[in-house]
Amino acid sequence: MKNVPENNKTRVKKPLKKRLIILAAMITVPFVLIILYMIYSLINYANAYNTIVSNLAVANSFNLTFKEQMDESVYRIIVGRDAFGSGDESDPYVLVENLRADFTELKSITTEVNSRTWLETLLRNVDTLENRLDDIKKSVEAGGHYDEDVEMLDSNIYSLTELIQDNIQYYIYYQTKTIEVINKGLLKEMQDFLVVLVILLILGILFTVVTTDKIARSIVEPIDTLSSATKEIAEGNFSVRTALNLEDEIALLSESVDDMAAHLEIQMEQIREDEKKMRMAEARLLQEQINPHFLYNTLDTIVWLIEDGKNQEAEDMVVSLSKFFRISLSHGKEWITIREEAQHIRSYLEIQSVRYSDILCYYIDIDESLSNYKILKMTLQPLVENALYHGIKNKRGKGLIRITGKKEDKLIRFEVSDDGVGIDDETLRHIRKELNKPAKDTDTGFGMANVNERIKMNFGDRYGICIESELGSGTTVSVVIPAIEYDHDEEKDADK
């Protein structure tokens, strides 16, 4: 028998799952990076835009109200309606301080050059405005200088507030221009992004098609090879091998298919060898059952009956012998009906009862409902022969062989019992052990072992023979087979 070649299992170095994950990553990562970059750019533009809008809002608030509030506040102080140092929002120094604080903050966050220049100019003008307010404050506190105070209001305060307002407007103008620059930059970035995205999309599609085709081929072609191999195996060619030089899961599958084919090849050889042995055993069994001594003894008995003038008995014995051999041969069929098997053992016992009329009695009680169920040919005859030669004949007195058969659910149970000498415990254990060996390997009870082996080979291990015996009381052999009706169409096909 061949030995299965030991296969060093391929270590999976390039699993399909890993390759597919890498493919997916190579496709998605560039797009994810582009999207993240776009999000980052949009956030930067949004922050810059929001900063400028916020700056414009602050500048506009002063552009609309500062000049008017400052001019009116100083005028009211000069005419004596208000005074410096009131601390409320209309106080000129409070207005100046608020303006300086807000635009100093704007200067710290403004990056555009022109806007920063105008902010610096504005803050210098604010400083000048504060100095002029100090001059007016001293003059007002000194008193009696109304005309000079009004003159300083017209020439200094009004001029400076107008100049500061111009500074604010220039600042707003350049900040607005910055928004336009940001919009243009954003538009340009979006256009570049779309171009890059389209290029990446085209490259990604080409890469995906090429890589997917390569991976698909690495999967489909080995599978086609495996499919062809398994098809050949299914058709009976167990020598086929896949021999795929891969390092993935399909390589493991390939090795498994090769191992399976090797095991099947060995098992088929074993089955052929077993079938050959079984056929040889059956031939040996048939030869033993139809042995010349049985035939010679039977013919001698027939001659003796004729010479003794017992022609009817001789005729009956010839008929029984004819039936016995006809069923024994059965045109080479392996399966017969239980009716035929019952007739076979009946013919055998009819012949033997003439030869052993002084010691043999028999009783056959096989349920008629079992007549059309199938049974392996020569299942019961070897057991009946054992009962006669090893049970009754050694008793040296009258003995009874009883054959029964009945259906139990989906099983059929036969019992061949005798009231002969029985078997001692040690011999019984040995016979039971031999019973479960292959028939070719038994040294005792070949007939029973052969029957048991044939039943198990055809029906399964749950079926077969069981033997019970007690020394001096007799022996009972039970046979259990499945209840399967005989298919006469199948018989016709077998004959063809």
Tab-separated table of C-alpha atoms in Angstrom:
chain	number	residue	atom	x	y	z
A	1	MET	CA	0.000	0.000	0.000
A	2	LYS	CA	1.207	3.495	-0.796
A	3	ASN	CA	1.897	5.937	1.968
A	4	VAL	CA	0.474	9.435	1.828
A	5	PRO	CA	3.330	11.862	1.151
A	6	GLU	CA	3.913	14.147	4.055
A	7	ASN	CA	3.242	17.697	2.950
A	8	ASN	CA	4.913	20.624	4.645
A	9	LYS	CA	2.016	23.001	4.896
A	10	THR	CA	2.603	26.300	3.146
A	11	ARG	CA	2.973	29.193	5.494
A	12	VAL	CA	0.626	31.943	4.384
A	13	LYS	CA	2.887	34.922	3.690
A	14	LYS	CA	0.544	36.887	1.445
A	15	PRO	CA	-2.999	36.316	2.682
A	16	LEU	CA	-5.747	37.405	0.320
A	17	LYS	CA	-7.421	39.469	3.026
A	18	LYS	CA	-4.230	41.464	3.603
A	19	ARG	CA	-3.781	42.073	-0.120
A	20	LEU	CA	-7.349	43.277	-0.495
A	21	ILE	CA	-6.957	45.576	2.520
A	22	ILE	CA	-3.761	47.025	1.028
A	23	LEU	CA	-5.571	47.568	-2.269
A	24	ALA	CA	-8.428	49.354	-0.534
A	25	ALA	CA	-5.967	51.480	1.457
A	26	MET	CA	-4.000	52.454	-1.651
A	27	ILE	CA	-7.221	53.562	-3.302
A	28	THR	CA	-8.776	55.424	-0.383
A	29	VAL	CA	-5.772	56.975	1.398
A	30	PRO	CA	-4.892	59.527	-1.358
A	31	PHE	CA	-8.492	60.687	-1.535
A	32	VAL	CA	-8.723	60.904	2.233
A	33	LEU	CA	-5.533	62.992	2.350
A	34	ILE	CA	-6.830	65.335	-0.368
A	35	ILE	CA	-10.129	65.723	1.466
A	36	LEU	CA	-8.334	66.411	4.757
A	37	TYR	CA	-6.140	69.007	3.047
A	38	MET	CA	-9.219	70.642	1.522
A	39	ILE	CA	-10.945	70.727	4.877
A	40	TYR	CA	-7.820	72.245	6.432
A	41	SER	CA	-7.651	74.915	3.698
A	42	LEU	CA	-11.344	75.727	4.029
A	43	ILE	CA	-10.980	76.090	7.796
A	44	ASN	CA	-8.006	78.468	7.313
A	45	TYR	CA	-9.873	80.533	4.747
A	46	ALA	CA	-12.942	80.570	6.940
A	47	ASN	CA	-10.923	81.727	9.946
A	48	ALA	CA	-9.220	84.472	7.900
A	49	TYR	CA	-12.553	85.532	6.443
A	50	ASN	CA	-14.217	85.615	9.851
A	51	THR	CA	-11.331	87.641	11.285
A	52	ILE	CA	-11.591	90.249	8.535
A	53	VAL	CA	-15.375	90.438	8.845
A	54	SER	CA	-15.012	90.914	12.599
A	55	ASN	CA	-12.389	93.654	12.030
A	56	LEU	CA	-14.640	95.357	9.510
A	57	ALA	CA	-17.511	95.272	11.955
A	58	VAL	CA	-15.391	97.022	14.611
A	59	ALA	CA	-14.054	99.568	12.127
A	60	ASN	CA	-17.508	100.292	10.757
A	61	SER	CA	-18.910	100.863	14.227
A	62	PHE	CA	-16.362	103.653	14.793
A	63	ASN	CA	-16.623	104.915	11.229
A	64	LEU	CA	-20.300	105.599	11.673
A	65	THR	CA	-20.332	107.132	15.177
A	66	PHE	CA	-16.887	108.262	16.354
A	67	LYS	CA	-16.581	111.588	14.535
A	68	GLU	CA	-20.118	112.659	15.369
A	69	GLN	CA	-19.847	111.654	19.037
A	70	MET	CA	-16.418	113.239	19.503
A	71	ASP	CA	-17.343	116.537	17.788
A	72	GLU	CA	-20.584	116.852	19.709
A	73	SER	CA	-18.984	115.887	23.036
A	74	VAL	CA	-16.203	118.523	22.755
A	75	TYR	CA	-18.658	121.156	21.585
A	76	ARG	CA	-20.924	120.564	24.567
A	77	ILE	CA	-17.953	120.913	26.915
A	78	ILE	CA	-16.872	124.199	25.284
A	79	VAL	CA	-20.350	125.671	25.529
A	80	GLY	CA	-20.536	124.607	29.153
A	81	ARG	CA	-23.168	121.905	28.915
A	82	ASP	CA	-20.792	119.090	29.921
A	83	ALA	CA	-17.408	118.800	31.535
A	84	PHE	CA	-14.307	116.687	31.091
A	85	GLY	CA	-13.953	113.652	33.369
A	86	SER	CA	-17.628	112.671	33.500
A	87	GLY	CA	-16.565	109.039	32.902
A	88	ASP	CA	-19.591	108.147	30.775
A	89	GLU	CA	-19.471	106.941	27.152
A	90	SER	CA	-19.835	110.505	25.812
A	91	ASP	CA	-16.679	111.696	27.594
A	92	PRO	CA	-14.043	112.601	24.907
A	93	TYR	CA	-11.261	110.809	26.756
A	94	VAL	CA	-13.420	107.649	27.058
A	95	LEU	CA	-14.153	107.817	23.307
A	96	VAL	CA	-10.449	108.199	22.538
A	97	GLU	CA	-9.462	105.349	24.874
A	98	ASN	CA	-12.077	103.006	23.385
A	99	LEU	CA	-10.928	103.881	19.866
A	100	ARG	CA	-7.249	103.348	20.776
A	101	ALA	CA	-7.934	100.009	22.540
A	102	ASP	CA	-10.018	98.526	19.711
A	103	PHE	CA	-7.701	99.617	16.900
A	104	THR	CA	-4.591	98.567	18.828
A	105	GLU	CA	-6.141	95.079	19.035
A	106	LEU	CA	-6.984	95.232	15.319
A	107	LYS	CA	-3.353	96.079	14.593
A	108	SER	CA	-2.172	93.000	16.523
A	109	ILE	CA	-4.296	90.638	14.394
A	110	THR	CA	-4.034	92.381	11.027
A	111	THR	CA	-1.475	90.899	8.631
A	112	GLU	CA	-2.220	92.793	5.424
A	113	VAL	CA	0.495	95.493	4.957
A	114	ASN	CA	-1.615	98.426	3.751
A	115	SER	CA	-4.215	97.869	6.443
A	116	ARG	CA	-1.519	97.839	9.130
A	117	THR	CA	-0.038	101.090	7.704
A	118	TRP	CA	-3.353	102.872	7.959
A	119	LEU	CA	-3.893	101.503	11.467
A	120	GLU	CA	-0.545	102.890	12.539
A	121	THR	CA	-1.432	106.277	11.005
A	122	LEU	CA	-4.794	106.177	12.746
A	123	LEU	CA	-3.231	105.484	16.137
A	124	ARG	CA	-0.794	108.396	15.680
A	125	ASN	CA	-3.738	110.664	14.844
A	126	VAL	CA	-5.501	109.389	17.963
A	127	ASP	CA	-2.479	110.390	20.012
A	128	THR	CA	-2.570	113.855	18.395
A	129	LEU	CA	-6.303	114.095	19.062
A	130	GLU	CA	-5.716	113.304	22.718
A	131	ASN	CA	-3.084	116.084	22.908
A	132	ARG	CA	-5.492	118.599	21.396
A	133	LEU	CA	-8.137	117.525	23.896
A	134	ASP	CA	-5.618	118.283	26.644
A	135	ASP	CA	-5.151	121.813	25.177
A	136	ILE	CA	-8.888	122.419	25.092
A	137	LYS	CA	-9.275	121.047	28.604
A	138	LYS	CA	-6.665	123.484	29.970
A	139	SER	CA	-8.254	126.389	28.115
A	140	VAL	CA	-11.771	125.516	29.316
A	141	GLU	CA	-10.596	125.084	32.877
A	142	ALA	CA	-8.815	128.463	32.703
A	143	GLY	CA	-12.019	130.123	31.498
A	144	GLY	CA	-12.657	133.232	29.386
A	145	HIS	CA	-11.280	131.712	26.199
A	146	TYR	CA	-14.497	130.751	24.455
A	147	ASP	CA	-13.491	132.105	21.043
A	148	GLU	CA	-10.067	130.443	21.211
A	149	ASP	CA	-11.731	127.180	22.297
A	150	VAL	CA	-14.157	127.271	19.379
A	151	GLU	CA	-11.265	128.004	17.067
A	152	MET	CA	-9.341	124.975	18.420
A	153	LEU	CA	-12.527	122.871	17.979
A	154	ASP	CA	-12.827	123.892	14.321
A	155	SER	CA	-9.168	123.720	13.397
A	156	ASN	CA	-8.024	120.790	15.493
A	157	ILE	CA	-10.807	118.507	16.715
A	158	TYR	CA	-12.965	118.555	13.609
A	159	SER	CA	-9.936	118.121	11.366
A	160	LEU	CA	-8.494	115.269	13.413
A	161	THR	CA	-11.796	113.370	13.734
A	162	GLU	CA	-12.282	113.733	9.983
A	163	LEU	CA	-8.749	112.511	9.413
A	164	ILE	CA	-9.325	109.545	11.757
A	165	GLN	CA	-12.536	108.742	9.911
A	166	ASP	CA	-10.558	108.769	6.627
A	167	ASN	CA	-8.019	106.433	8.205
A	168	ILE	CA	-10.820	104.050	9.224
A	169	GLN	CA	-12.284	104.103	5.716
A	170	TYR	CA	-8.912	103.335	4.144
A	171	TYR	CA	-8.506	100.491	6.605
A	172	ILE	CA	-11.955	99.176	5.632
A	173	TYR	CA	-11.069	99.531	1.950
A	174	TYR	CA	-7.898	97.481	2.209
A	175	GLN	CA	-9.577	94.861	4.384
A	176	THR	CA	-12.261	94.556	1.713
A	177	LYS	CA	-9.541	94.108	-0.884
A	178	THR	CA	-8.087	91.353	1.317
A	179	ILE	CA	-11.443	89.572	1.238
A	180	GLU	CA	-11.298	89.685	-2.553
A	181	VAL	CA	-7.791	88.223	-2.460
A	182	ILE	CA	-9.005	85.458	-0.125
A	183	ASN	CA	-11.941	84.720	-2.425
A	184	LYS	CA	-9.638	84.550	-5.441
A	185	GLY	CA	-7.220	82.306	-3.556
A	186	LEU	CA	-10.054	80.057	-2.451
A	187	LEU	CA	-11.408	79.863	-5.996
A	188	LYS	CA	-7.930	79.074	-7.324
A	189	GLU	CA	-7.449	76.451	-4.652
A	190	MET	CA	-10.791	74.898	-5.505
A	191	GLN	CA	-9.881	74.788	-9.194
A	192	ASP	CA	-6.503	73.215	-8.426
A	193	PHE	CA	-8.195	70.792	-6.076
A	194	LEU	CA	-10.686	69.745	-8.745
A	195	VAL	CA	-7.877	69.252	-11.289
A	196	VAL	CA	-5.854	67.169	-8.821
A	197	LEU	CA	-8.982	65.271	-7.820
A	198	VAL	CA	-9.830	64.432	-11.445
A	199	ILE	CA	-6.233	63.319	-12.090
A	200	LEU	CA	-6.220	61.212	-8.942
A	201	LEU	CA	-9.604	59.798	-9.853
A	202	ILE	CA	-8.375	58.763	-13.302
A	203	LEU	CA	-5.149	57.318	-11.869
A	204	GLY	CA	-7.112	55.630	-9.079
A	205	ILE	CA	-9.501	54.039	-11.567
A	206	LEU	CA	-6.611	52.823	-13.737
A	207	PHE	CA	-4.720	51.547	-10.700
A	208	THR	CA	-7.844	49.882	-9.327
A	209	VAL	CA	-8.634	48.191	-12.643
A	210	VAL	CA	-5.052	46.927	-13.094
A	211	THR	CA	-4.598	45.834	-9.467
A	212	THR	CA	-8.071	44.316	-9.193
A	213	ASP	CA	-7.489	42.409	-12.425
A	214	LYS	CA	-4.164	41.136	-11.075
A	215	ILE	CA	-5.663	40.085	-7.748
A	216	ALA	CA	-8.699	38.572	-9.487
A	217	ARG	CA	-6.407	36.561	-11.741
A	218	SER	CA	-4.386	35.413	-8.730
A	219	ILE	CA	-7.631	34.109	-7.236
A	220	VAL	CA	-9.630	32.921	-10.260
A	221	GLU	CA	-6.859	31.088	-12.122
A	222	PRO	CA	-5.845	28.916	-9.125
A	223	ILE	CA	-9.539	28.267	-8.414
A	224	ASP	CA	-10.012	27.175	-12.056
A	225	THR	CA	-7.046	24.855	-11.622
A	226	LEU	CA	-8.517	23.481	-8.405
A	227	SER	CA	-11.921	23.117	-10.092
A	228	SER	CA	-10.399	21.115	-12.942
A	229	ALA	CA	-8.492	18.976	-10.477
A	230	THR	CA	-11.556	18.255	-8.342
A	231	LYS	CA	-13.529	17.434	-11.498
A	232	GLU	CA	-10.896	14.875	-12.471
A	233	ILE	CA	-10.920	13.506	-8.925
A	234	ALA	CA	-14.720	13.201	-9.117
A	235	GLU	CA	-14.290	11.259	-12.353
A	236	GLY	CA	-11.916	8.848	-10.626
A	237	ASN	CA	-8.475	10.229	-11.511
A	238	PHE	CA	-6.951	10.339	-8.038
A	239	SER	CA	-3.407	10.802	-9.343
A	240	VAL	CA	-4.074	14.428	-10.342
A	241	ARG	CA	-2.185	17.109	-8.373
A	242	THR	CA	-2.628	20.880	-8.427
A	243	ALA	CA	0.941	21.939	-7.469
A	244	LEU	CA	0.127	25.656	-7.120
A	245	ASN	CA	3.213	27.715	-6.266
A	246	LEU	CA	1.463	30.315	-4.108
A	247	GLU	CA	1.795	31.754	-0.626
A	248	ASP	CA	-1.822	32.500	0.254
A	249	GLU	CA	-4.914	30.679	1.474
A	250	ILE	CA	-5.450	29.108	-1.946
A	251	ALA	CA	-2.084	27.353	-1.543
A	252	LEU	CA	-3.441	25.739	1.646
A	253	LEU	CA	-6.580	24.737	-0.253
A	254	SER	CA	-4.408	23.341	-3.045
A	255	GLU	CA	-2.407	21.257	-0.583
A	256	SER	CA	-5.628	20.041	1.033
A	257	VAL	CA	-6.973	18.968	-2.374
A	258	ASP	CA	-3.692	17.170	-3.122
A	259	ASP	CA	-3.809	15.463	0.286
A	260	MET	CA	-7.427	14.487	-0.308
A	261	ALA	CA	-6.581	13.047	-3.741
A	262	ALA	CA	-3.663	11.108	-2.259
A	263	HIS	CA	-5.827	9.732	0.554
A	264	LEU	CA	-8.615	8.852	-1.889
A	265	GLU	CA	-6.124	7.090	-4.133
A	266	ILE	CA	-4.899	5.017	-1.212
A	267	GLN	CA	-8.433	4.358	0.015
A	268	MET	CA	-9.559	3.267	-3.447
A	269	GLU	CA	-6.631	0.865	-3.628
A	270	GLN	CA	-7.603	-0.405	-0.192
A	271	ILE	CA	-11.225	-0.767	-1.275
A	272	ARG	CA	-10.182	-2.689	-4.390
A	273	GLU	CA	-7.990	-4.922	-2.261
A	274	ASP	CA	-10.811	-5.436	0.246
A	275	GLU	CA	-13.274	-6.205	-2.526
A	276	LYS	CA	-10.856	-8.701	-3.951
A	277	LYS	CA	-10.441	-10.309	-0.539
A	278	MET	CA	-14.207	-10.310	-0.008
A	279	ARG	CA	-14.822	-11.981	-3.355
A	280	MET	CA	-12.162	-14.545	-2.552
A	281	ALA	CA	-13.754	-15.105	0.848
A	282	GLU	CA	-17.173	-15.517	-0.745
A	283	ALA	CA	-15.746	-17.943	-3.232
A	284	ARG	CA	-14.094	-19.802	-0.369
A	285	LEU	CA	-17.364	-19.831	1.543
A	286	LEU	CA	-19.301	-21.059	-1.471
A	287	GLN	CA	-16.698	-23.714	-2.057
A	288	GLU	CA	-16.926	-24.843	1.548
A	289	GLN	CA	-20.712	-24.949	1.469
A	290	ILE	CA	-20.945	-26.791	-1.821
A	291	ASN	CA	-18.154	-29.146	-0.949
A	292	PRO	CA	-17.780	-32.509	-2.596
A	293	HIS	CA	-18.329	-34.407	0.652
A	294	PHE	CA	-21.783	-32.869	1.096
A	295	LEU	CA	-22.639	-33.657	-2.509
A	296	TYR	CA	-21.192	-37.200	-2.339
A	297	ASN	CA	-22.948	-37.961	0.943
A	298	THR	CA	-26.235	-36.655	-0.425
A	299	LEU	CA	-25.909	-38.709	-3.616
A	300	ASP	CA	-24.987	-41.810	-1.574
A	301	THR	CA	-28.109	-41.263	0.516
A	302	ILE	CA	-30.236	-40.965	-2.655
A	303	VAL	CA	-28.733	-44.206	-4.021
A	304	TRP	CA	-29.380	-45.922	-0.702
A	305	LEU	CA	-33.021	-44.762	-0.733
A	306	ILE	CA	-33.500	-46.035	-4.277
A	307	GLU	CA	-31.934	-49.401	-3.444
A	308	ASP	CA	-34.150	-49.612	-0.394
A	309	GLY	CA	-37.198	-49.038	-2.590
A	310	LYS	CA	-37.926	-45.619	-1.091
A	311	ASN	CA	-38.333	-43.946	-4.434
A	312	GLN	CA	-40.568	-41.128	-3.205
A	313	GLU	CA	-38.087	-40.197	-0.475
A	314	ALA	CA	-35.275	-40.351	-3.051
A	315	GLU	CA	-37.262	-38.122	-5.407
A	316	ASP	CA	-37.970	-35.629	-2.621
A	317	MET	CA	-34.283	-35.537	-1.736
A	318	VAL	CA	-33.317	-34.913	-5.379
A	319	VAL	CA	-35.805	-32.042	-5.522
A	320	SER	CA	-34.398	-30.564	-2.290
A	321	LEU	CA	-30.839	-30.922	-3.612
A	322	SER	CA	-31.838	-29.209	-6.855
A	323	LYS	CA	-33.442	-26.311	-4.996
A	324	PHE	CA	-30.417	-26.023	-2.710
A	325	PHE	CA	-27.937	-25.694	-5.582
A	326	ARG	CA	-30.199	-23.473	-7.634
A	327	ILE	CA	-30.405	-20.919	-4.800
A	328	SER	CA	-26.712	-21.374	-3.904
A	329	LEU	CA	-25.751	-20.348	-7.414
A	330	SER	CA	-28.611	-17.836	-8.096
A	331	HIS	CA	-27.060	-16.823	-11.433
A	332	GLY	CA	-24.210	-15.204	-9.536
A	333	LYS	CA	-26.492	-12.741	-7.719
A	334	GLU	CA	-25.339	-11.468	-4.344
A	335	TRP	CA	-28.811	-10.515	-3.117
A	336	ILE	CA	-31.867	-12.730	-2.898
A	337	THR	CA	-35.243	-12.470	-1.175
A	338	ILE	CA	-35.797	-13.755	2.359
A	339	ARG	CA	-38.278	-16.219	0.819
A	340	GLU	CA	-35.426	-17.700	-1.258
A	341	GLU	CA	-33.059	-17.726	1.737
A	342	ALA	CA	-35.711	-19.571	3.782
A	343	GLN	CA	-36.156	-22.090	0.966
A	344	HIS	CA	-32.381	-22.525	0.833
A	345	ILE	CA	-32.057	-23.509	4.478
A	346	ARG	CA	-35.240	-25.591	4.237
A	347	SER	CA	-33.736	-27.567	1.322
A	348	TYR	CA	-30.501	-27.972	3.262
A	349	LEU	CA	-32.309	-29.256	6.375
A	350	GLU	CA	-34.544	-31.554	4.337
A	351	ILE	CA	-31.443	-33.187	2.928
A	352	GLN	CA	-29.660	-33.372	6.295
A	353	SER	CA	-32.769	-34.656	8.110
A	354	VAL	CA	-32.705	-37.743	5.911
A	355	ARG	CA	-29.056	-38.388	6.725
A	356	TYR	CA	-29.438	-37.535	10.424
A	357	SER	CA	-33.021	-38.622	10.948
A	358	ASP	CA	-32.135	-40.130	14.286
A	359	ILE	CA	-30.756	-36.913	15.820
A	360	LEU	CA	-32.097	-33.950	13.859
A	361	CYS	CA	-35.350	-32.084	14.226
A	362	TYR	CA	-35.824	-28.559	12.885
A	363	TYR	CA	-38.411	-25.814	12.978
A	364	ILE	CA	-38.515	-22.809	10.651
A	365	ASP	CA	-40.644	-19.856	11.743
A	366	ILE	CA	-39.903	-16.893	9.474
A	367	ASP	CA	-42.721	-14.348	9.245
A	368	GLU	CA	-44.396	-14.449	5.817
A	369	SER	CA	-44.449	-10.639	5.727
A	370	LEU	CA	-40.653	-10.725	5.328
A	371	SER	CA	-40.778	-12.760	2.100
A	372	ASN	CA	-40.079	-9.852	-0.260
A	373	TYR	CA	-37.316	-8.197	1.794
A	374	LYS	CA	-33.722	-8.525	0.568
A	375	ILE	CA	-30.911	-10.450	2.218
A	376	LEU	CA	-27.350	-11.384	1.325
A	377	LYS	CA	-27.286	-14.863	-0.179
A	378	MET	CA	-26.103	-17.604	2.185
A	379	THR	CA	-26.563	-15.557	5.355
A	380	LEU	CA	-28.438	-18.219	7.360
A	381	GLN	CA	-27.192	-21.515	5.840
A	382	PRO	CA	-23.684	-21.316	7.413
A	383	LEU	CA	-25.283	-20.674	10.805
A	384	VAL	CA	-27.634	-23.635	10.401
A	385	GLU	CA	-24.697	-25.830	9.381
A	386	ASN	CA	-22.757	-24.740	12.491
A	387	ALA	CA	-25.777	-25.545	14.664
A	388	LEU	CA	-25.949	-29.027	13.151
A	389	TYR	CA	-22.267	-29.983	13.152
A	390	HIS	CA	-21.110	-28.200	16.328
A	391	GLY	CA	-24.264	-28.312	18.377
A	392	ILE	CA	-26.610	-31.216	17.618
A	393	LYS	CA	-24.109	-33.710	16.220
A	394	ASN	CA	-21.880	-33.513	19.325
A	395	LYS	CA	-24.874	-33.979	21.607
A	396	ARG	CA	-25.198	-37.652	20.738
A	397	GLY	CA	-28.925	-37.518	21.075
A	398	LYS	CA	-32.027	-35.992	19.529
A	399	GLY	CA	-31.665	-32.271	18.980
A	400	LEU	CA	-33.721	-29.358	17.655
A	401	ILE	CA	-32.611	-26.519	15.384
A	402	ARG	CA	-34.989	-23.567	15.434
A	403	ILE	CA	-34.828	-20.766	12.849
A	404	THR	CA	-37.001	-17.674	13.434
A	405	GLY	CA	-37.305	-14.337	11.659
A	406	LYS	CA	-39.374	-11.250	12.428
A	407	LYS	CA	-39.468	-7.538	11.745
A	408	GLU	CA	-38.680	-5.114	14.589
A	409	ASP	CA	-39.470	-1.542	13.557
A	410	LYS	CA	-37.011	-0.910	10.687
A	411	LEU	CA	-34.874	-3.977	11.435
A	412	ILE	CA	-35.157	-7.667	10.680
A	413	ARG	CA	-33.896	-10.116	13.291
A	414	PHE	CA	-33.147	-13.793	12.646
A	415	GLU	CA	-32.245	-16.332	15.312
A	416	VAL	CA	-30.696	-19.748	14.690
A	417	SER	CA	-30.770	-21.694	17.945
A	418	ASP	CA	-30.045	-25.255	18.898
A	419	ASP	CA	-30.296	-27.261	22.093
A	420	GLY	CA	-26.966	-28.935	21.504
A	421	VAL	CA	-23.861	-29.146	23.676
A	422	GLY	CA	-23.352	-25.388	23.927
A	423	ILE	CA	-20.045	-23.544	24.319
A	424	ASP	CA	-17.927	-22.909	27.391
A	425	ASP	CA	-17.163	-19.313	28.387
A	426	GLU	CA	-13.527	-19.264	27.260
A	427	THR	CA	-14.329	-20.701	23.832
A	428	LEU	CA	-17.302	-18.329	23.509
A	429	ARG	CA	-15.059	-15.312	24.191
A	430	HIS	CA	-12.603	-16.550	21.585
A	431	ILE	CA	-15.345	-17.074	19.004
A	432	ARG	CA	-16.739	-13.561	19.635
A	433	LYS	CA	-13.255	-12.109	19.197
A	434	GLU	CA	-12.732	-14.064	15.981
A	435	LEU	CA	-16.190	-13.018	14.784
A	436	ASN	CA	-15.119	-9.381	14.497
A	437	LYS	CA	-11.960	-10.133	12.540
A	438	PRO	CA	-11.828	-10.211	8.737
A	439	ALA	CA	-12.929	-13.644	7.604
A	440	LYS	CA	-9.547	-14.290	5.972
A	441	ASP	CA	-7.808	-13.856	9.334
A	442	THR	CA	-10.015	-16.145	11.437
A	443	ASP	CA	-8.794	-19.499	12.673
A	444	THR	CA	-12.235	-20.745	13.783
A	445	GLY	CA	-15.808	-20.115	12.716
A	446	PHE	CA	-14.996	-18.968	9.171
A	447	GLY	CA	-18.637	-19.262	8.073
A	448	MET	CA	-19.995	-16.968	10.800
A	449	ALA	CA	-17.110	-14.476	10.442
A	450	ASN	CA	-17.689	-14.317	6.701
A	451	VAL	CA	-21.411	-13.674	7.150
A	452	ASN	CA	-20.726	-11.018	9.794
A	453	GLU	CA	-18.106	-9.282	7.600
A	454	ARG	CA	-20.373	-9.236	4.542
A	455	ILE	CA	-23.271	-7.799	6.531
A	456	LYS	CA	-21.147	-5.026	8.009
A	457	MET	CA	-19.543	-4.193	4.669
A	458	ASN	CA	-22.934	-3.894	2.969
A	459	PHE	CA	-25.069	-2.357	5.733
A	460	GLY	CA	-22.742	-0.796	8.314
A	461	ASP	CA	-21.220	-1.598	11.703
A	462	ARG	CA	-24.520	-1.402	13.606
A	463	TYR	CA	-25.667	-4.613	11.884
A	464	GLY	CA	-24.260	-8.127	12.051
A	465	ILE	CA	-24.111	-11.300	14.160
A	466	CYS	CA	-24.340	-11.856	17.917
A	467	ILE	CA	-23.778	-15.216	19.585
A	468	GLU	CA	-25.039	-16.424	22.983
A	469	SER	CA	-24.367	-19.871	24.438
A	470	GLU	CA	-24.310	-21.822	27.652
A	471	LEU	CA	-22.434	-25.066	28.047
A	472	GLY	CA	-24.905	-27.989	28.071
A	473	SER	CA	-27.913	-25.818	27.156
A	474	GLY	CA	-27.360	-24.868	23.523
A	475	THR	CA	-26.440	-21.902	21.380
A	476	THR	CA	-28.337	-19.010	19.796
A	477	VAL	CA	-26.936	-16.911	16.950
A	478	SER	CA	-28.767	-13.644	16.168
A	479	VAL	CA	-28.550	-11.829	12.852
A	480	VAL	CA	-29.730	-8.213	12.496
A	481	ILE	CA	-30.085	-6.518	9.106
A	482	PRO	CA	-32.032	-3.458	7.943
A	483	ALA	CA	-35.521	-3.984	6.517
A	484	ILE	CA	-35.063	-3.207	2.800
A	485	GLU	CA	-37.585	-4.437	0.243
A	486	TYR	CA	-36.242	-6.373	-2.725
A	487	ASP	CA	-36.208	-4.347	-5.972
A	488	HIS	CA	-36.988	-6.689	-8.867
A	489	ASP	CA	-36.250	-3.974	-11.435
A	490	GLU	CA	-32.775	-3.669	-9.934
A	491	GLU	CA	-32.436	-7.445	-10.298
A	492	LYS	CA	-33.329	-7.243	-13.986
A	493	ASP	CA	-30.734	-4.485	-14.520
A	494	ALA	CA	-28.121	-6.597	-12.710
A	495	ASP	CA	-28.962	-9.579	-14.917
A	496	LYS	CA	-28.523	-7.424	-18.022
